Short mmCIF file of C-alpha atoms in Angstrom, two decimals:
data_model
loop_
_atom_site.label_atom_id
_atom_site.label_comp_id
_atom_site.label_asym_id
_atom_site.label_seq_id
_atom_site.Cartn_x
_atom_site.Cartn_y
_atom_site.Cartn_z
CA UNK A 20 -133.32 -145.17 41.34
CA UNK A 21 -134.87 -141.62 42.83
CA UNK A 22 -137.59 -140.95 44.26
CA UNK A 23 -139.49 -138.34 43.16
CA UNK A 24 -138.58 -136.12 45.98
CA UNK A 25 -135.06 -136.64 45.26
CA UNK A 26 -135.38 -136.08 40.86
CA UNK A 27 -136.94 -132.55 42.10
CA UNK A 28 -133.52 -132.28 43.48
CA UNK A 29 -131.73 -132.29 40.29
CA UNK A 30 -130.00 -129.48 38.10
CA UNK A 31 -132.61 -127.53 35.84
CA UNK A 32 -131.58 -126.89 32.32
CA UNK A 33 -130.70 -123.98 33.24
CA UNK A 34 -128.68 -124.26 36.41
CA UNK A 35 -126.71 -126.86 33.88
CA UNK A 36 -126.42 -124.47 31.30
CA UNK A 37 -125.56 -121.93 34.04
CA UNK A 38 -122.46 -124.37 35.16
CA UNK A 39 -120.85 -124.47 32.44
CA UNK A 40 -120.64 -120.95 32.11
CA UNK A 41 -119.47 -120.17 35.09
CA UNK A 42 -117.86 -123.96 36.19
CA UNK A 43 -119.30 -124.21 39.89
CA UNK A 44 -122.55 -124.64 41.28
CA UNK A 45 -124.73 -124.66 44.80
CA UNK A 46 -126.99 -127.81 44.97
CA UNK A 47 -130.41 -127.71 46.99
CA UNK A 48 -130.41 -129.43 50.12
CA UNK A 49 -129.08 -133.34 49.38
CA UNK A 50 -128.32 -134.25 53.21
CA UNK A 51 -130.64 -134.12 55.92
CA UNK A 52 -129.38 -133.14 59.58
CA UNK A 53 -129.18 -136.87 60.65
CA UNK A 54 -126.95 -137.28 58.13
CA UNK A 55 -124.65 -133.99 58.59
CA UNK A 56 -124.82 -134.98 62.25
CA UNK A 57 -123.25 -138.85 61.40
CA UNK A 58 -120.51 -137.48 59.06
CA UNK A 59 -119.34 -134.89 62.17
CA UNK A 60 -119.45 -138.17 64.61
CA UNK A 61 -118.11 -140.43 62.26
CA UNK A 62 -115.53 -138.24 61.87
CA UNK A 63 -114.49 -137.68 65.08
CA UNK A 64 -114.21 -141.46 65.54
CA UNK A 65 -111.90 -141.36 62.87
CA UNK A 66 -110.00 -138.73 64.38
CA UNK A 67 -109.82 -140.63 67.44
CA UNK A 68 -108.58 -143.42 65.86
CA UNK A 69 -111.12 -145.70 64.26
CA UNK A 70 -110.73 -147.15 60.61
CA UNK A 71 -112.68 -149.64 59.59
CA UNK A 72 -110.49 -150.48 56.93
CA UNK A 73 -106.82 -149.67 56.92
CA UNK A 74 -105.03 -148.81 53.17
CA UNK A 75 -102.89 -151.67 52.17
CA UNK A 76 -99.95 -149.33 51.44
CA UNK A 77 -98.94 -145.27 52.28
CA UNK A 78 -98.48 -143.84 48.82
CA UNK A 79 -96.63 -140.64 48.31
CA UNK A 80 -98.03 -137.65 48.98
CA UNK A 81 -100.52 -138.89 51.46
CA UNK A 82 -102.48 -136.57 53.04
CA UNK A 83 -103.21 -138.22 56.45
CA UNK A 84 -103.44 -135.86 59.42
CA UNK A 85 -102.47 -137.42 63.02
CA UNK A 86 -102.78 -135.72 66.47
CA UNK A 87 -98.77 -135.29 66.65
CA UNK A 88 -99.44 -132.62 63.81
CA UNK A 89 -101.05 -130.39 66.24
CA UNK A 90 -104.10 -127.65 65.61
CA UNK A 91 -103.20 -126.94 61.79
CA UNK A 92 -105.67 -127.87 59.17
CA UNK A 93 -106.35 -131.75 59.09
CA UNK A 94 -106.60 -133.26 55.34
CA UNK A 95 -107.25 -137.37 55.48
CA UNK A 96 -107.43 -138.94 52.30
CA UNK A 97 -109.41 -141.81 50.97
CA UNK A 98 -112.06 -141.52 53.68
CA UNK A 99 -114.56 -143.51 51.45
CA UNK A 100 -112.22 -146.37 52.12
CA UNK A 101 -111.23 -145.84 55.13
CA UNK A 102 -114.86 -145.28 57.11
CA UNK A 103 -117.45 -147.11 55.98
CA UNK A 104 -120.24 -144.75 57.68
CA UNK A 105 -119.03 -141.89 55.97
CA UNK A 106 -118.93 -143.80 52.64
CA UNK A 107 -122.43 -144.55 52.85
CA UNK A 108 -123.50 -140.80 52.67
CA UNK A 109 -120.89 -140.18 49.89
CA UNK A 110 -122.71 -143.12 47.81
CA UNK A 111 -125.94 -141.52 48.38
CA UNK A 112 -127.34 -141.82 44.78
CA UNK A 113 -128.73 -138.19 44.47
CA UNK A 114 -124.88 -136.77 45.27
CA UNK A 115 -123.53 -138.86 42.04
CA UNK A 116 -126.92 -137.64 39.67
CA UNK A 117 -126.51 -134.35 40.24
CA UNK A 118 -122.84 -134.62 39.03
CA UNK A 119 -123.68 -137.12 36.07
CA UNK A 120 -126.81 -134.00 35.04
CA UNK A 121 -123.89 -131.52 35.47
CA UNK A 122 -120.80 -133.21 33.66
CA UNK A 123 -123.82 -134.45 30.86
CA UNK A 124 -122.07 -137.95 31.56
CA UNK A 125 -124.12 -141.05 31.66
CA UNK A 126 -121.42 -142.71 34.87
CA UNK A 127 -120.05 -141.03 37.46
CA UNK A 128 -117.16 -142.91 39.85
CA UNK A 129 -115.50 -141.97 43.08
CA UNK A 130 -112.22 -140.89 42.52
CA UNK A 131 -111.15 -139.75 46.37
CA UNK A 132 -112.28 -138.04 48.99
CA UNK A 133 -110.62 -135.94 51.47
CA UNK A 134 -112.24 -135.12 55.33
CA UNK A 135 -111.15 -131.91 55.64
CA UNK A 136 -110.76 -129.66 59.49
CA UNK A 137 -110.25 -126.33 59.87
CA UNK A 138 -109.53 -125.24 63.14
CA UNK A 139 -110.73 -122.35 64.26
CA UNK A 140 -107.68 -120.40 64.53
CA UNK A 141 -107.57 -117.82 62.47
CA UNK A 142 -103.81 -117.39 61.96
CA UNK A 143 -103.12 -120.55 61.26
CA UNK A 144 -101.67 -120.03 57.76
CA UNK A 145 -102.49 -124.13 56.79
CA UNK A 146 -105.95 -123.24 56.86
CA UNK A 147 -105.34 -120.83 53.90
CA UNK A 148 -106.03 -122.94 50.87
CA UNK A 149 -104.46 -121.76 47.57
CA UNK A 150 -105.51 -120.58 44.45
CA UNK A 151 -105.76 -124.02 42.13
CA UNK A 152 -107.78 -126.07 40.16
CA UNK A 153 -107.83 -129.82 40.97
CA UNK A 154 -106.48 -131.24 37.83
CA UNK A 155 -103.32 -129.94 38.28
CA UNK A 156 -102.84 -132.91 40.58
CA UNK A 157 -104.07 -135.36 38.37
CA UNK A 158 -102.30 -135.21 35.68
CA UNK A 159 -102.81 -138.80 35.16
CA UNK A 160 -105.91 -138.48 34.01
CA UNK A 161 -107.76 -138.38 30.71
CA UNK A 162 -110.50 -136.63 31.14
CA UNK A 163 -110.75 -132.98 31.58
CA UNK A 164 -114.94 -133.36 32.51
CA UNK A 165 -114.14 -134.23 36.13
CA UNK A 166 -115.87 -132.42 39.45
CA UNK A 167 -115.25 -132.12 42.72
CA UNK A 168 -118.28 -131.68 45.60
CA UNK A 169 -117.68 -130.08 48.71
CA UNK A 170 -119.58 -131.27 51.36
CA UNK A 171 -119.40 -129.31 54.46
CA UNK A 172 -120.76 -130.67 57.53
CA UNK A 173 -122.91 -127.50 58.88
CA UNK A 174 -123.42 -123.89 57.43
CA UNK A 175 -120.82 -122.85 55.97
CA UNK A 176 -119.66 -119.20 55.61
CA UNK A 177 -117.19 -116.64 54.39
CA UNK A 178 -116.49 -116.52 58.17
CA UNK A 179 -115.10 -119.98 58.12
CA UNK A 180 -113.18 -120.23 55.27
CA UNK A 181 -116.10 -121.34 52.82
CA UNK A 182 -114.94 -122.45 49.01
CA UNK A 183 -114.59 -119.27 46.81
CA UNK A 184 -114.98 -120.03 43.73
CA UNK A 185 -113.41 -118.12 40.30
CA UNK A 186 -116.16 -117.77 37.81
CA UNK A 187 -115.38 -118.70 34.23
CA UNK A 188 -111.47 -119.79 34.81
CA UNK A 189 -112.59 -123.16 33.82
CA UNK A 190 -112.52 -121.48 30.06
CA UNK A 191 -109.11 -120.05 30.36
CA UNK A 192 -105.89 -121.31 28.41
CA UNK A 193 -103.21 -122.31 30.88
CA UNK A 194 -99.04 -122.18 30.24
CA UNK A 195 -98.29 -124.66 32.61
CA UNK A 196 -100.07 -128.20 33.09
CA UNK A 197 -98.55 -130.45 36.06
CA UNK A 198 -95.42 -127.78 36.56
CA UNK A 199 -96.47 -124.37 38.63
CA UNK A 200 -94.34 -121.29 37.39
CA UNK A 201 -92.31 -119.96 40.90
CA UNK A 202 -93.82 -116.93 43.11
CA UNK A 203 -93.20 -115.66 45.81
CA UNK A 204 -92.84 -117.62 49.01
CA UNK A 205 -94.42 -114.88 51.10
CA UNK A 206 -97.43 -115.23 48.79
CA UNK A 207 -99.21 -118.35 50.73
CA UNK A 208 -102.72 -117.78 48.71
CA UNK A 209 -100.54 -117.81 45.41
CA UNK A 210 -102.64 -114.62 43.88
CA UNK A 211 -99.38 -115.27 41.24
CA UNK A 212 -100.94 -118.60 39.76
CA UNK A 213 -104.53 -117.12 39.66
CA UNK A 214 -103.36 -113.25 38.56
CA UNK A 215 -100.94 -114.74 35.75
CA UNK A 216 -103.59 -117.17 34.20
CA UNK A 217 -105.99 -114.41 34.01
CA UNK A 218 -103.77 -111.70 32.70
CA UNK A 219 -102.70 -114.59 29.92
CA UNK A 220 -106.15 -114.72 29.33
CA UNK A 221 -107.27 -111.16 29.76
CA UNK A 222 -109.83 -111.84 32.12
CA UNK A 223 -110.71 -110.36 34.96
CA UNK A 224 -111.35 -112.07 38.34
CA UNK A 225 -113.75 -112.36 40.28
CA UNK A 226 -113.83 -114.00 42.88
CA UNK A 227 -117.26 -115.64 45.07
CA UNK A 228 -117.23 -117.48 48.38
CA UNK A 229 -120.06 -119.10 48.61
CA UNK A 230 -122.46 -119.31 51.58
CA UNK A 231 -123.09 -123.28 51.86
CA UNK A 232 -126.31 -124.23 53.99
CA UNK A 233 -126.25 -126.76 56.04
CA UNK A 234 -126.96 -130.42 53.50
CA UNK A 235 -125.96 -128.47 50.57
CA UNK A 236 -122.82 -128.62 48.08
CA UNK A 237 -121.45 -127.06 46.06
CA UNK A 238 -120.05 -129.19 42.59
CA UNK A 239 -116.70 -127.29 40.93
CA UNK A 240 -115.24 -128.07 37.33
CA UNK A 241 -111.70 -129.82 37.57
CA UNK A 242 -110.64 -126.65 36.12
CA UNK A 243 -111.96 -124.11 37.94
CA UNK A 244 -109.79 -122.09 39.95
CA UNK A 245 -110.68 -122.08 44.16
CA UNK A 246 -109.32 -121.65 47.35
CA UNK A 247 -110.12 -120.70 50.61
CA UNK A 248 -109.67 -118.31 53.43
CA UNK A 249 -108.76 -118.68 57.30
CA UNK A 250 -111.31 -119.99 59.37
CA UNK A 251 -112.09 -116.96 62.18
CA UNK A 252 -115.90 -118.24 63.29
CA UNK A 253 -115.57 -119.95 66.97
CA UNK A 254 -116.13 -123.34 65.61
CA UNK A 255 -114.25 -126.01 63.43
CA UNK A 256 -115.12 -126.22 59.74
CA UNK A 257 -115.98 -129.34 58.77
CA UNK A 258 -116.03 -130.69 55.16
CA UNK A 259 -114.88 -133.32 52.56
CA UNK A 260 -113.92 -132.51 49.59
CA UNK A 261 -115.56 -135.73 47.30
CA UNK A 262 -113.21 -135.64 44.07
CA UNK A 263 -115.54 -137.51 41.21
CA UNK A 264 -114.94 -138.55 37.38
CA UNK A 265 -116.81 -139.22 34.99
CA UNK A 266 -116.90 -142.91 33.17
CA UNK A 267 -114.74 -141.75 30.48
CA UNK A 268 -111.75 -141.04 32.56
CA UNK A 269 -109.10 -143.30 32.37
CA UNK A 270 -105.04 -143.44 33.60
CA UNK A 271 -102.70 -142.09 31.15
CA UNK A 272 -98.68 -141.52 30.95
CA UNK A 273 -97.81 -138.32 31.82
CA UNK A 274 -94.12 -136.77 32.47
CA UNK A 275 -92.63 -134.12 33.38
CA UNK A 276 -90.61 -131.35 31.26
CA UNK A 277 -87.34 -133.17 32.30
CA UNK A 278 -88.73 -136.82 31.65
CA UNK A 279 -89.82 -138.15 35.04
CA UNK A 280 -93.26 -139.64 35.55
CA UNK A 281 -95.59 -137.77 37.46
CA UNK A 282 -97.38 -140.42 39.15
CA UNK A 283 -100.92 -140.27 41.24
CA UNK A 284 -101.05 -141.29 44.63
CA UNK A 285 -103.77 -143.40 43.20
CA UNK A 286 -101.41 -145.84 41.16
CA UNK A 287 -99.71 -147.73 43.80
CA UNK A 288 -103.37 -148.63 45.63
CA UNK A 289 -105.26 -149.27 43.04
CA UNK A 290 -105.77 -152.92 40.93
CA UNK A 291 -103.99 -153.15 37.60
CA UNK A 292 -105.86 -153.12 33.75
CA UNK A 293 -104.60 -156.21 31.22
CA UNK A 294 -102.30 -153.87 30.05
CA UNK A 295 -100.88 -153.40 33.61
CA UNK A 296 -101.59 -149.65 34.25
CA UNK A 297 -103.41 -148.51 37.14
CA UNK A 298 -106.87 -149.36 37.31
CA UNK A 299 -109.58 -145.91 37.31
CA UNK A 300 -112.54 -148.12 37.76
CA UNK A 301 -111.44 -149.96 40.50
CA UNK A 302 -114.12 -150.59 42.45
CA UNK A 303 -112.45 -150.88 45.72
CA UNK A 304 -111.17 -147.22 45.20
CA UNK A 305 -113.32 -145.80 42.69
CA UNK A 306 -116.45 -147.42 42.89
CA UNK A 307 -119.23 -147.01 40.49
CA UNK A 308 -121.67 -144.15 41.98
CA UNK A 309 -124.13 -143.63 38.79
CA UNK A 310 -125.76 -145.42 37.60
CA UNK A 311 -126.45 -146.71 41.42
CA UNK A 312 -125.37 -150.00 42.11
CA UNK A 313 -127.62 -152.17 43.79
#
């Protein structure tokens, strides 16, 4: 399903060995130009209006930025449905094997993806992403062997608010699951989440942004803490953030400490198992990326 060009592409041994030790990694060049040049028009089409398919309902929680919101940091979920020349790059087969090598999983689906903008404004506090790791908001799901690729449209640099990534927090023990412990308000980076994990786990931090060239991605553990900085280059950074699970992942019940469901935004969109719980493997929403479907 590669072509030799593209297997020469995968994670060595050691860069897999090398990921799970330190739960991120920086891929070799997966996109060509033509193609970092469609996502950045397709997205401005999108931006501009265009869909070519609408979501049948607005869950909660919906990240979906509009012009009325103004020049703050624009977050639009479920892209892969919602733009179908985007979602053609995204199910480029070499993106989905070099997850599968990574995540030692024989299937790798689409779980959502976010286009991400940050405009370049650099006190824009929305462009300030906080310290997390991305299973906090799925709770709903089984697996703890999920990624996430970040795909950034162009090089991307410390100077634009690049991904920085925590080394090694995947590996920490955490107090709280789907309930963050309160800080303070002032704190918009929430040092308080990351600083109190690691002091739990006496571990020190470190912490890398990482220098993304253009076609490149980096691929993050689903609990690995990141974040990300103000944008203060002169130009828009561009990116989607490709949330992906391996074949093993599956919907589960989860509440919180007083009792309520914690729901995904996923489980009103997508179809329904025998049993009647929301579907993982839909493949409207969470189409099958690896093995590549013909």
């Amino acid at each position: 399903m590669l072509t030799e060009q593209e297997l020469r592409l995968l994670p060595s041994d050691e860069d897999v060995r090398r990921y799970e030790e330190t739960g991120w990694y920086l891929s070799q060049k997966l996109l060509s130009d033509a193609e970092t040049d469609t996502l950045t028009q397709a997205s401005e089409r999108f931006y501009a209006g265009h869909e070519d398919r609408k979501l049948p309902s607005r869950p909660d929680r919906l990240a979906d930025w509009s012009p009325a919101d103004g020049e703050i940091q624009r977050n639009s979920d479920y892209i892969h449905y919602r733009d179908e020349a985007i979602a053609k790059i995204l199910r480029k087969p070499v993106i989905a094997a070099v997850a599968a090598r990574l995540a030692r999983t024989s299937e790798i689906r689409t779980f959502q993806a976010t286009l991400i903008y940050k405009p370049a404004v650099p006190e824009e506090t929305s462009n300030i992403v906080s310290w997390h790791f991305d299973k906090y908001f799925w709770p709903t799901c089984s697996s703890d062997n999920m990624l996430t690729a970040f795909i950034p449209f162009h090089d991307c640099t410390e100077e634009a608010g690049t991904i920085t990534m925590v080394p090694g927090s995947h590996r920490w023990k955490r107090r709280h699951g789907a309930e963050r412990p309160v800080g303070d308000p002032a704190d918009v980076a929430r040092d308080y989440l990351l600083e109190g994990d690691a002091e739990r786990n006496g571990a020190a931090i470190e912490r890398v942004p990482v220098h993304i060239p253009r076609g490149h991605m980096t691929f993050h553990h689903c609990l690995l803490y990141h974040g990300s900085g103000p944008n203060r280059s002169p130009h828009p950074r561009r990116a989607i953030s490709f949330h992906l699970q391996d074949g093993a992942n599956t919907y589960r019940h989860y509440r919180n400490s007083d009792g309520r469901q914690q729901p995904y935004k996923h489980d009103t969109l997508v179809r329904r198992t025998p049993s009647g719980e929301p579907d993982y493997a839909d493949p409207e929403f969470c189409p099958t990326l690896w093995p590549a479907q013909g």
